[in-house]
mmCIF file of C-alpha atoms in Angstrom:
data_model
loop_
_atom_site.group_PDB
_atom_site.id
_atom_site.type_symbol
_atom_site.label_atom_id
_atom_site.label_comp_id
_atom_site.label_asym_id
_atom_site.label_seq_id
_atom_site.Cartn_x
_atom_site.Cartn_y
_atom_site.Cartn_z
ATOM 1 C CA MET A 1 79.055 84.322 257.514
ATOM 2 C CA THR A 2 77.330 87.525 258.555
ATOM 3 C CA ALA A 3 76.358 90.359 256.247
ATOM 4 C CA SER A 4 79.324 92.369 257.483
ATOM 5 C CA ASP A 5 81.686 89.687 256.158
ATOM 6 C CA GLU A 6 80.595 90.605 252.603
ATOM 7 C CA LEU A 7 81.593 94.257 252.994
ATOM 8 C CA PRO A 8 84.586 95.665 251.093
ATOM 9 C CA GLY A 9 87.658 95.418 253.276
ATOM 10 C CA SER A 10 86.270 92.581 255.405
ATOM 11 C CA ALA A 11 88.420 89.554 256.164
ATOM 12 C CA ALA A 12 86.362 87.549 253.646
ATOM 13 C CA HIS A 13 87.014 90.198 251.003
ATOM 14 C CA VAL A 14 90.751 90.138 251.726
ATOM 15 C CA LEU A 15 90.767 86.337 251.401
ATOM 16 C CA GLU A 16 88.926 86.635 248.080
ATOM 17 C CA LEU A 17 91.412 89.162 246.660
ATOM 18 C CA VAL A 18 94.353 86.914 247.511
ATOM 19 C CA ALA A 19 92.585 83.773 246.249
ATOM 20 C CA ASN A 20 91.677 85.255 242.853
ATOM 21 C CA GLY A 21 95.132 86.749 242.279
ATOM 22 C CA SER A 22 94.156 90.410 242.626
ATOM 23 C CA ALA A 23 96.588 90.917 245.525
ATOM 24 C CA ALA A 24 99.761 89.083 246.526
ATOM 25 C CA SER A 25 100.972 91.204 249.450
ATOM 26 C CA ARG A 26 99.765 93.571 252.134
ATOM 27 C CA ALA A 27 100.881 96.488 249.963
ATOM 28 C CA ASP A 28 98.766 95.180 247.083
ATOM 29 C CA LEU A 29 95.779 94.968 249.423
ATOM 30 C CA VAL A 30 96.264 98.554 250.603
ATOM 31 C CA ARG A 31 96.263 99.752 246.976
ATOM 32 C CA GLU A 32 93.311 97.552 245.998
ATOM 33 C CA LEU A 33 91.117 98.362 248.988
ATOM 34 C CA GLY A 34 92.081 101.979 249.620
ATOM 35 C CA LEU A 35 92.280 101.270 253.359
ATOM 36 C CA ALA A 36 94.880 102.203 255.933
ATOM 37 C CA ALA A 37 97.846 99.846 256.179
ATOM 38 C CA SER A 38 97.012 99.171 259.832
ATOM 39 C CA THR A 39 93.461 98.046 258.906
ATOM 40 C CA VAL A 40 94.752 95.742 256.184
ATOM 41 C CA SER A 41 97.345 94.289 258.564
ATOM 42 C CA THR A 42 94.605 93.520 261.087
ATOM 43 C CA ARG A 43 92.554 91.681 258.464
ATOM 44 C CA VAL A 44 95.588 89.751 257.206
ATOM 45 C CA GLN A 45 96.597 88.781 260.729
ATOM 46 C CA GLU A 46 93.084 87.419 261.412
ATOM 47 C CA LEU A 47 93.335 85.208 258.353
ATOM 48 C CA VAL A 48 96.895 84.065 259.116
ATOM 49 C CA GLU A 49 95.910 83.145 262.694
ATOM 50 C CA ALA A 50 92.884 81.245 261.348
ATOM 51 C CA GLY A 51 95.192 79.282 259.070
ATOM 52 C CA LEU A 52 93.522 80.587 255.910
ATOM 53 C CA LEU A 53 96.475 82.645 254.636
ATOM 54 C CA THR A 54 100.213 82.103 254.757
ATOM 55 C CA GLU A 55 102.835 84.822 254.418
ATOM 56 C CA SER A 56 106.338 83.907 253.324
ATOM 57 C CA GLY A 57 109.048 84.612 250.785
ATOM 58 C CA GLU A 58 109.691 87.954 249.168
ATOM 59 C CA GLY A 59 108.106 89.615 246.166
ATOM 60 C CA ALA A 60 109.518 92.162 243.746
ATOM 61 C CA SER A 61 110.375 95.550 245.237
ATOM 62 C CA ARG A 62 108.633 98.707 244.001
ATOM 63 C CA GLY A 63 111.235 101.001 245.444
ATOM 64 C CA GLY A 64 111.127 100.046 249.108
ATOM 65 C CA ARG A 65 111.452 96.932 251.184
ATOM 66 C CA ARG A 66 110.563 93.754 249.308
ATOM 67 C CA PRO A 67 107.054 92.620 250.349
ATOM 68 C CA ARG A 68 106.287 89.219 251.800
ATOM 69 C CA LEU A 69 103.947 87.188 249.623
ATOM 70 C CA LEU A 70 100.467 86.109 250.685
ATOM 71 C CA ARG A 71 98.989 82.783 249.627
ATOM 72 C CA VAL A 72 95.802 80.924 250.417
ATOM 73 C CA ALA A 73 96.459 77.976 252.716
ATOM 74 C CA ASP A 74 94.258 75.345 251.110
ATOM 75 C CA ARG A 75 94.580 72.944 254.072
ATOM 76 C CA GLY A 76 92.707 70.321 252.094
ATOM 77 C CA ALA A 77 89.350 72.045 252.670
ATOM 78 C CA VAL A 78 86.767 71.563 249.901
ATOM 79 C CA ALA A 79 83.115 72.266 249.230
ATOM 80 C CA LEU A 80 80.918 69.855 247.342
ATOM 81 C CA ALA A 81 79.136 71.496 244.421
ATOM 82 C CA ALA A 82 76.298 70.544 242.104
ATOM 83 C CA ASP A 83 75.088 72.382 239.010
ATOM 84 C CA LEU A 84 71.600 71.137 238.163
ATOM 85 C CA GLY A 85 69.984 71.168 234.747
ATOM 86 C CA SER A 86 66.508 70.043 233.836
ATOM 87 C CA HIS A 87 67.883 66.668 232.701
ATOM 88 C CA HIS A 88 71.322 66.383 234.296
ATOM 89 C CA ILE A 89 73.333 66.932 237.477
ATOM 90 C CA ARG A 90 76.988 67.990 237.284
ATOM 91 C CA THR A 91 78.922 67.429 240.519
ATOM 92 C CA GLY A 92 82.422 68.097 241.812
ATOM 93 C CA ALA A 93 84.499 69.317 244.734
ATOM 94 C CA VAL A 94 86.072 72.787 244.844
ATOM 95 C CA GLY A 95 89.098 73.855 246.912
ATOM 96 C CA LEU A 96 89.933 77.225 248.466
ATOM 97 C CA THR A 97 92.378 77.957 245.674
ATOM 98 C CA GLY A 98 89.632 77.445 243.092
ATOM 99 C CA GLY A 99 90.585 74.040 241.734
ATOM 100 C CA GLY A 100 88.034 71.317 241.037
ATOM 101 C CA PHE A 101 88.213 67.624 241.921
ATOM 102 C CA ASP A 102 86.282 64.558 240.749
ATOM 103 C CA ILE A 103 83.992 66.464 238.375
ATOM 104 C CA ASP A 104 81.331 64.255 236.809
ATOM 105 C CA GLU A 105 77.965 64.529 235.081
ATOM 106 C CA HIS A 106 74.930 62.295 235.464
ATOM 107 C CA ALA A 107 71.591 62.038 233.655
ATOM 108 C CA VAL A 108 68.797 62.954 236.073
ATOM 109 C CA ASP A 109 65.333 64.159 235.056
ATOM 110 C CA LEU A 110 64.367 67.024 237.367
ATOM 111 C CA THR A 111 61.032 67.342 235.563
ATOM 112 C CA ALA A 112 59.983 63.994 237.079
ATOM 113 C CA GLY A 113 59.631 65.691 240.463
ATOM 114 C CA PRO A 114 61.782 66.629 243.452
ATOM 115 C CA GLU A 115 61.816 63.381 245.442
ATOM 116 C CA LEU A 116 63.548 61.260 242.802
ATOM 117 C CA ALA A 117 65.979 64.089 242.040
ATOM 118 C CA LEU A 118 66.719 64.559 245.750
ATOM 119 C CA ASP A 119 67.521 60.860 246.096
ATOM 120 C CA ALA A 120 69.890 60.941 243.116
ATOM 121 C CA LEU A 121 71.540 64.189 244.231
ATOM 122 C CA ALA A 122 72.038 63.018 247.813
ATOM 123 C CA GLU A 123 73.471 59.697 246.638
ATOM 124 C CA ARG A 124 75.949 61.352 244.260
ATOM 125 C CA LEU A 125 77.067 63.945 246.789
ATOM 126 C CA ALA A 126 77.440 61.411 249.608
ATOM 127 C CA ALA A 127 79.712 59.311 247.408
ATOM 128 C CA LEU A 128 81.651 62.429 246.404
ATOM 129 C CA ALA A 129 82.093 63.386 250.061
ATOM 130 C CA GLU A 130 83.504 59.964 250.860
ATOM 131 C CA ARG A 131 86.019 60.255 248.024
ATOM 132 C CA GLN A 132 87.193 63.636 249.322
ATOM 133 C CA ARG A 133 87.598 62.356 252.870
ATOM 134 C CA ALA A 134 89.460 59.296 251.630
ATOM 135 C CA ALA A 135 91.853 61.687 249.879
ATOM 136 C CA GLY A 136 92.464 63.533 253.151
ATOM 137 C CA ARG A 137 90.314 66.562 252.392
ATOM 138 C CA THR A 138 87.873 68.211 254.802
ATOM 139 C CA VAL A 139 84.364 68.755 253.408
ATOM 140 C CA ARG A 140 83.045 72.149 254.536
ATOM 141 C CA GLY A 141 79.586 72.200 252.961
ATOM 142 C CA VAL A 142 77.542 71.898 249.782
ATOM 143 C CA GLY A 143 76.687 74.480 247.104
ATOM 144 C CA ILE A 144 73.784 73.917 244.703
ATOM 145 C CA GLY A 145 72.888 75.817 241.540
ATOM 146 C CA PHE A 146 69.251 75.175 240.609
ATOM 147 C CA PRO A 147 67.715 76.005 237.178
ATOM 148 C CA GLY A 148 64.896 78.151 238.527
ATOM 149 C CA PRO A 149 64.097 80.953 240.972
ATOM 150 C CA VAL A 150 65.227 80.548 244.585
ATOM 151 C CA ASP A 151 63.758 82.563 247.464
ATOM 152 C CA ALA A 152 65.720 85.324 249.194
ATOM 153 C CA ASP A 153 66.667 83.041 252.102
ATOM 154 C CA GLY A 154 68.103 80.433 249.753
ATOM 155 C CA ALA A 155 65.864 77.730 251.207
ATOM 156 C CA ARG A 156 63.166 76.929 248.658
ATOM 157 C CA ILE A 157 62.479 76.776 244.938
ATOM 158 C CA ILE A 158 59.906 79.288 243.636
ATOM 159 C CA ALA A 159 57.716 78.317 240.640
ATOM 160 C CA PRO A 160 60.372 76.943 238.248
ATOM 161 C CA SER A 161 59.363 76.685 234.582
ATOM 162 C CA ARG A 162 58.360 73.241 233.286
ATOM 163 C CA MET A 163 59.144 71.534 236.627
ATOM 164 C CA PRO A 164 55.958 70.305 238.296
ATOM 165 C CA GLY A 165 56.178 69.581 242.001
ATOM 166 C CA TRP A 166 59.178 71.812 242.728
ATOM 167 C CA HIS A 167 57.316 74.957 243.822
ATOM 168 C CA LEU A 168 58.199 75.723 247.473
ATOM 169 C CA PHE A 169 60.228 72.522 247.768
ATOM 170 C CA PRO A 170 62.704 72.980 250.693
ATOM 171 C CA LEU A 171 65.713 71.617 248.819
ATOM 172 C CA ARG A 172 68.333 73.221 251.062
ATOM 173 C CA ASP A 173 67.007 71.773 254.308
ATOM 174 C CA ARG A 174 66.058 68.372 252.904
ATOM 175 C CA LEU A 175 69.481 67.891 251.334
ATOM 176 C CA GLY A 176 71.275 69.180 254.437
ATOM 177 C CA ASP A 177 69.426 66.663 256.592
ATOM 178 C CA ARG A 178 70.400 63.837 254.248
ATOM 179 C CA LEU A 179 74.081 64.752 254.094
ATOM 180 C CA GLY A 180 74.655 66.221 257.548
ATOM 181 C CA LEU A 181 76.342 69.249 255.971
ATOM 182 C CA PRO A 182 75.438 72.932 255.564
ATOM 183 C CA VAL A 183 73.898 73.606 252.154
ATOM 184 C CA LEU A 184 73.904 76.844 250.153
ATOM 185 C CA LEU A 185 71.237 77.039 247.429
ATOM 186 C CA ASP A 186 70.945 79.637 244.668
ATOM 187 C CA ASN A 187 69.851 80.038 241.077
ATOM 188 C CA ASP A 188 72.186 78.354 238.583
ATOM 189 C CA ALA A 189 72.884 81.574 236.661
ATOM 190 C CA ASN A 190 73.957 83.285 239.887
ATOM 191 C CA MET A 191 76.357 80.447 240.626
ATOM 192 C CA MET A 192 77.702 80.639 237.073
ATOM 193 C CA ALA A 193 78.245 84.386 237.460
ATOM 194 C CA LEU A 194 80.189 83.845 240.705
ATOM 195 C CA GLY A 195 82.371 81.183 239.132
ATOM 196 C CA GLU A 196 83.075 83.109 235.941
ATOM 197 C CA HIS A 197 83.810 86.312 237.846
ATOM 198 C CA ARG A 198 86.235 84.705 240.265
ATOM 199 C CA ALA A 199 88.056 82.492 237.757
ATOM 200 C CA ALA A 200 88.129 84.641 234.626
ATOM 201 C CA HIS A 201 87.218 88.267 235.434
ATOM 202 C CA PRO A 202 88.374 89.002 239.002
ATOM 203 C CA MET A 203 89.422 92.565 238.177
ATOM 204 C CA ARG A 204 86.067 93.523 236.658
ATOM 205 C CA ARG A 205 83.598 95.081 239.089
ATOM 206 C CA HIS A 206 80.451 95.013 236.932
ATOM 207 C CA LEU A 207 79.520 91.922 234.960
ATOM 208 C CA VAL A 208 76.461 90.265 233.417
ATOM 209 C CA VAL A 209 76.691 86.499 232.845
ATOM 210 C CA VAL A 210 73.962 84.907 230.734
ATOM 211 C CA LYS A 211 73.174 81.194 230.909
ATOM 212 C CA ALA A 212 71.556 80.171 227.637
ATOM 213 C CA GLY A 213 70.594 76.518 227.674
ATOM 214 C CA ARG A 214 67.274 74.735 227.902
ATOM 215 C CA GLY A 215 66.148 77.856 229.787
ATOM 216 C CA ILE A 216 67.546 81.380 229.956
ATOM 217 C CA GLY A 217 68.804 83.286 232.969
ATOM 218 C CA SER A 218 71.507 85.705 234.000
ATOM 219 C CA GLY A 219 73.592 86.550 237.021
ATOM 220 C CA VAL A 220 74.665 90.090 237.873
ATOM 221 C CA ILE A 221 77.960 91.042 239.494
ATOM 222 C CA SER A 222 77.720 94.609 240.809
ATOM 223 C CA ASP A 223 80.662 96.396 242.432
ATOM 224 C CA GLY A 224 82.484 93.071 242.684
ATOM 225 C CA GLY A 225 79.701 91.097 244.402
ATOM 226 C CA LEU A 226 76.651 89.096 243.390
ATOM 227 C CA HIS A 227 73.494 91.214 243.145
ATOM 228 C CA ARG A 228 70.392 89.172 244.017
ATOM 229 C CA GLY A 229 67.858 91.972 244.449
ATOM 230 C CA ALA A 230 65.240 92.417 247.166
ATOM 231 C CA ARG A 231 63.672 88.952 246.822
ATOM 232 C CA GLY A 232 66.387 87.049 244.969
ATOM 233 C CA SER A 233 65.023 87.409 241.425
ATOM 234 C CA ALA A 234 67.596 89.864 240.013
ATOM 235 C CA GLY A 235 68.832 88.779 236.594
ATOM 236 C CA ASP A 236 65.723 86.831 235.565
ATOM 237 C CA ILE A 237 65.573 87.962 231.939
ATOM 238 C CA SER A 238 63.604 84.926 230.758
ATOM 239 C CA HIS A 239 60.233 86.573 231.450
ATOM 240 C CA VAL A 240 60.913 89.884 229.738
ATOM 241 C CA ARG A 241 58.418 90.328 226.920
ATOM 242 C CA VAL A 242 59.688 90.155 223.340
ATOM 243 C CA ASP A 243 57.357 91.900 220.897
ATOM 244 C CA ASP A 244 57.693 89.436 218.024
ATOM 245 C CA SER A 245 56.498 86.563 220.210
ATOM 246 C CA ALA A 246 53.458 88.324 221.691
ATOM 247 C CA ARG A 247 51.056 85.471 220.885
ATOM 248 C CA LEU A 248 53.066 82.645 222.475
ATOM 249 C CA PRO A 249 52.019 81.588 225.992
ATOM 250 C CA CYS A 250 54.703 81.265 228.650
ATOM 251 C CA SER A 251 54.850 78.906 231.635
ATOM 252 C CA CYS A 252 54.702 81.948 233.933
ATOM 253 C CA GLY A 253 51.151 82.704 232.720
ATOM 254 C CA ASN A 254 52.027 85.697 230.572
ATOM 255 C CA ILE A 255 52.484 85.779 226.812
ATOM 256 C CA GLY A 256 55.463 86.679 224.693
ATOM 257 C CA CYS A 257 58.298 86.102 227.197
ATOM 258 C CA LEU A 258 61.876 85.690 225.987
ATOM 259 C CA GLU A 259 61.765 82.066 227.159
ATOM 260 C CA THR A 260 59.049 81.256 224.602
ATOM 261 C CA VAL A 261 61.305 81.938 221.606
ATOM 262 C CA ALA A 262 64.962 82.012 222.656
ATOM 263 C CA SER A 263 65.382 79.154 225.146
ATOM 264 C CA GLY A 264 66.744 75.781 224.100
ATOM 265 C CA ALA A 265 63.375 74.224 224.948
ATOM 266 C CA ALA A 266 61.564 76.663 222.634
ATOM 267 C CA ILE A 267 64.042 76.197 219.788
ATOM 268 C CA ALA A 268 63.854 72.403 220.081
ATOM 269 C CA ALA A 269 60.042 72.521 220.026
ATOM 270 C CA ALA A 270 60.068 74.714 216.923
ATOM 271 C CA LEU A 271 62.466 72.325 215.178
ATOM 272 C CA ARG A 272 60.285 69.337 216.038
ATOM 273 C CA GLY A 273 57.380 71.249 214.535
ATOM 274 C CA LYS A 274 59.334 71.274 211.280
ATOM 275 C CA GLY A 275 59.869 67.516 211.419
ATOM 276 C CA LEU A 276 63.453 67.594 212.739
ATOM 277 C CA ALA A 277 64.718 65.416 215.580
ATOM 278 C CA ALA A 278 65.578 67.844 218.364
ATOM 279 C CA ASP A 279 65.010 66.890 221.991
ATOM 280 C CA SER A 280 67.944 68.686 223.629
ATOM 281 C CA THR A 281 70.423 71.530 223.253
ATOM 282 C CA THR A 282 72.936 68.938 222.054
ATOM 283 C CA ASP A 283 70.610 68.164 219.141
ATOM 284 C CA ILE A 284 70.284 71.878 218.357
ATOM 285 C CA LEU A 285 74.063 72.349 218.286
ATOM 286 C CA ARG A 286 74.464 69.289 216.073
ATOM 287 C CA LEU A 287 71.938 70.630 213.562
ATOM 288 C CA VAL A 288 73.600 74.058 213.512
ATOM 289 C CA GLU A 289 77.042 72.528 213.024
ATOM 290 C CA ASN A 290 75.670 70.490 210.132
ATOM 291 C CA GLY A 291 74.322 73.630 208.498
ATOM 292 C CA GLU A 292 70.629 72.789 208.859
ATOM 293 C CA PRO A 293 68.945 76.047 207.707
ATOM 294 C CA HIS A 294 65.929 75.987 210.032
ATOM 295 C CA ALA A 295 68.138 75.386 213.073
ATOM 296 C CA THR A 296 70.587 78.121 212.082
ATOM 297 C CA THR A 297 67.777 80.607 211.457
ATOM 298 C CA LEU A 298 66.065 79.869 214.784
ATOM 299 C CA VAL A 299 69.322 80.053 216.748
ATOM 300 C CA ARG A 300 70.312 83.320 215.095
ATOM 301 C CA GLN A 301 66.895 84.830 215.853
ATOM 302 C CA ALA A 302 67.186 83.624 219.451
ATOM 303 C CA GLY A 303 70.473 85.524 219.665
ATOM 304 C CA ARG A 304 68.784 88.673 218.377
ATOM 305 C CA ASP A 305 65.989 88.314 220.933
ATOM 306 C CA ILE A 306 68.427 87.751 223.786
ATOM 307 C CA GLY A 307 70.506 90.681 222.565
ATOM 308 C CA ALA A 308 67.450 92.948 222.470
ATOM 309 C CA VAL A 309 66.705 92.199 226.134
ATOM 310 C CA LEU A 310 70.362 92.529 227.111
ATOM 311 C CA ALA A 311 70.564 95.894 225.340
ATOM 312 C CA VAL A 312 68.178 97.315 227.940
ATOM 313 C CA VAL A 313 70.296 95.754 230.690
ATOM 314 C CA VAL A 314 73.532 97.140 229.259
ATOM 315 C CA ASN A 315 72.147 100.655 228.797
ATOM 316 C CA PHE A 316 70.694 100.627 232.307
ATOM 317 C CA PHE A 317 73.433 98.824 234.243
ATOM 318 C CA ASN A 318 76.526 99.742 232.151
ATOM 319 C CA PRO A 319 78.577 96.584 232.847
ATOM 320 C CA GLU A 320 82.200 96.100 231.861
ATOM 321 C CA ALA A 321 81.480 92.723 230.288
ATOM 322 C CA VAL A 322 78.656 90.517 229.062
ATOM 323 C CA VAL A 323 79.569 86.825 229.203
ATOM 324 C CA ILE A 324 77.473 84.184 227.462
ATOM 325 C CA GLY A 325 77.487 80.683 228.920
ATOM 326 C CA GLY A 326 75.298 77.609 228.920
ATOM 327 C CA ALA A 327 74.996 74.978 226.217
ATOM 328 C CA LEU A 328 73.797 77.412 223.531
ATOM 329 C CA ALA A 329 76.965 79.471 223.928
ATOM 330 C CA GLY A 330 78.474 76.804 221.671
ATOM 331 C CA ALA A 331 76.317 78.038 218.776
ATOM 332 C CA GLN A 332 78.327 80.749 217.034
ATOM 333 C CA PRO A 333 75.322 82.217 215.138
ATOM 334 C CA LEU A 334 73.634 82.892 218.495
ATOM 335 C CA VAL A 335 76.693 84.547 220.037
ATOM 336 C CA ALA A 336 77.304 86.651 216.928
ATOM 337 C CA ALA A 337 73.659 87.781 216.888
ATOM 338 C CA VAL A 338 73.789 88.795 220.557
ATOM 339 C CA ARG A 339 76.949 90.794 219.936
ATOM 340 C CA GLY A 340 75.586 92.499 216.827
ATOM 341 C CA THR A 341 72.311 93.445 218.504
ATOM 342 C CA LEU A 342 74.083 94.924 221.514
ATOM 343 C CA TYR A 343 76.275 97.114 219.329
ATOM 344 C CA GLU A 344 73.251 98.153 217.268
ATOM 345 C CA ARG A 345 70.901 99.021 220.146
ATOM 346 C CA CYS A 346 73.148 100.261 222.952
ATOM 347 C CA LEU A 347 74.584 103.699 223.471
ATOM 348 C CA PRO A 348 78.148 104.034 222.100
ATOM 349 C CA MET A 349 79.261 105.102 225.573
ATOM 350 C CA ALA A 350 77.957 101.806 226.999
ATOM 351 C CA THR A 351 79.662 99.611 224.379
ATOM 352 C CA SER A 352 82.886 101.504 223.631
ATOM 353 C CA GLU A 353 84.833 99.373 226.119
ATOM 354 C CA LEU A 354 82.293 96.599 226.666
ATOM 355 C CA VAL A 355 83.689 93.062 226.464
ATOM 356 C CA ILE A 356 81.243 90.557 224.939
ATOM 357 C CA SER A 357 82.515 87.003 225.164
ATOM 358 C CA THR A 358 81.642 83.399 225.908
ATOM 359 C CA THR A 359 82.470 81.870 229.265
ATOM 360 C CA ARG A 360 86.067 80.847 229.871
ATOM 361 C CA CYS A 361 85.142 78.265 232.495
ATOM 362 C CA GLY A 362 82.735 76.412 230.221
ATOM 363 C CA PRO A 363 80.442 73.904 231.924
ATOM 364 C CA ASP A 364 82.419 74.144 235.186
ATOM 365 C CA ALA A 365 81.538 77.794 235.874
ATOM 366 C CA GLY A 366 78.454 76.931 237.932
ATOM 367 C CA LEU A 367 80.331 74.307 239.951
ATOM 368 C CA LEU A 368 83.189 76.684 240.705
ATOM 369 C CA GLY A 369 80.774 79.411 241.733
ATOM 370 C CA ALA A 370 78.743 77.126 243.998
ATOM 371 C CA GLY A 371 81.842 75.720 245.667
ATOM 372 C CA HIS A 372 83.435 79.115 246.089
ATOM 373 C CA ALA A 373 80.260 80.568 247.613
ATOM 374 C CA VAL A 374 80.235 77.830 250.262
ATOM 375 C CA LEU A 375 83.923 78.175 251.064
ATOM 376 C CA ARG A 376 83.644 81.929 251.354
ATOM 377 C CA ARG A 377 80.695 81.579 253.716
ATOM 378 C CA THR A 378 82.386 78.965 255.911
ATOM 379 C CA ALA A 379 86.022 80.094 255.667
ATOM 380 C CA LEU A 380 85.958 82.395 258.677
ATOM 381 C CA ALA A 381 84.102 79.922 260.879
ATOM 382 C CA ASP A 382 87.482 78.546 261.947
ATOM 383 C CA ARG A 383 88.710 81.899 263.250
ATOM 384 C CA PRO A 384 89.605 82.092 266.934
ATOM 385 C CA PRO A 385 86.721 83.600 269.032
ATOM 386 C CA GLU A 386 88.485 86.910 269.486
ATOM 387 C CA ALA A 387 88.991 87.253 265.745
ATOM 388 C CA ALA A 388 85.333 86.506 265.021
ATOM 389 C CA ALA A 389 83.946 89.003 267.511
ATOM 390 C CA PRO A 390 81.112 91.311 266.297
ATOM 391 C CA GLY A 391 82.327 94.396 264.484
ATOM 392 C CA ARG A 392 85.512 92.778 263.244
ATOM 393 C CA GLY A 393 84.060 91.420 259.918
#
């Protein structure tokens, strides 16, 4: 998909509005996009001819002729998706209408290096592809959410925290060669933001989605689309300095980063220092649920630290919603502390209508976002040549 396909009013944008329920007819699209009816009709016709939309039946009248209803023609097309964590891989297939198939999770240690992880990932995805084909579905590509920075071209991993051997690893190309499919690679928080936006907040144009797990990251939806920044590092809040932690060294080489006190890895390390068994975010949640005071105190302080960083983001960016996801979103003291700090430190104008919530998609948000990103990129590849001509996107 070219850059023009991402523009408001493009055929890809029209497909997205119908898929996420924002528009059900040509009239809805005219109102949503603010474009001429003739322009909208051209876009719709492109998608109908490509077999991506169907138009049938009649909707409710708003005073004139009853509109015909638009629907996404799934056609059995799916994207394979994988949401990677430092110690697990979650895989599944995602359809054009947003549904997931054959979602599963596997224990894989990414910190052991890229080659072993690549083998495990390729094996799981190859088996998943075979299951989709056996069910009569067409596999269009693969979307990967990786727990670390990804370069602007979406080809390589850039200096991920606590993951030796991954720096500059060409995951996209290596995996594509193994599977024989196009691969789209991005940061896991970006994929989570895409999935949460499409599935739960399609009408919101400005959104910040935080992934709080073993690490910390965020994805930014600006004017309805993912904002990656000039080099792809937009939303990386984990290396913002937090004053109270100024003496703690960070994996990035600086001291006092948010990651050193508020990430699941940092909290688990602090709990082990107090003699408690905590090797994962699951252990942290268990201790909090059991009322362990050290765990509750550390999690609540992590929420305050995350909230302090997000307060700058909210005042600067002025989003409509802040959504907290990742494993630590299951810790209510953390979520409550984030919310309280935002209300305390942000301008009343920025928080008067701000929605602060946990993710509605849960652990599937990253999968849905990765799959959707692939399908959106490949959806118009089936258009007839005349519909895909330059200047028509």
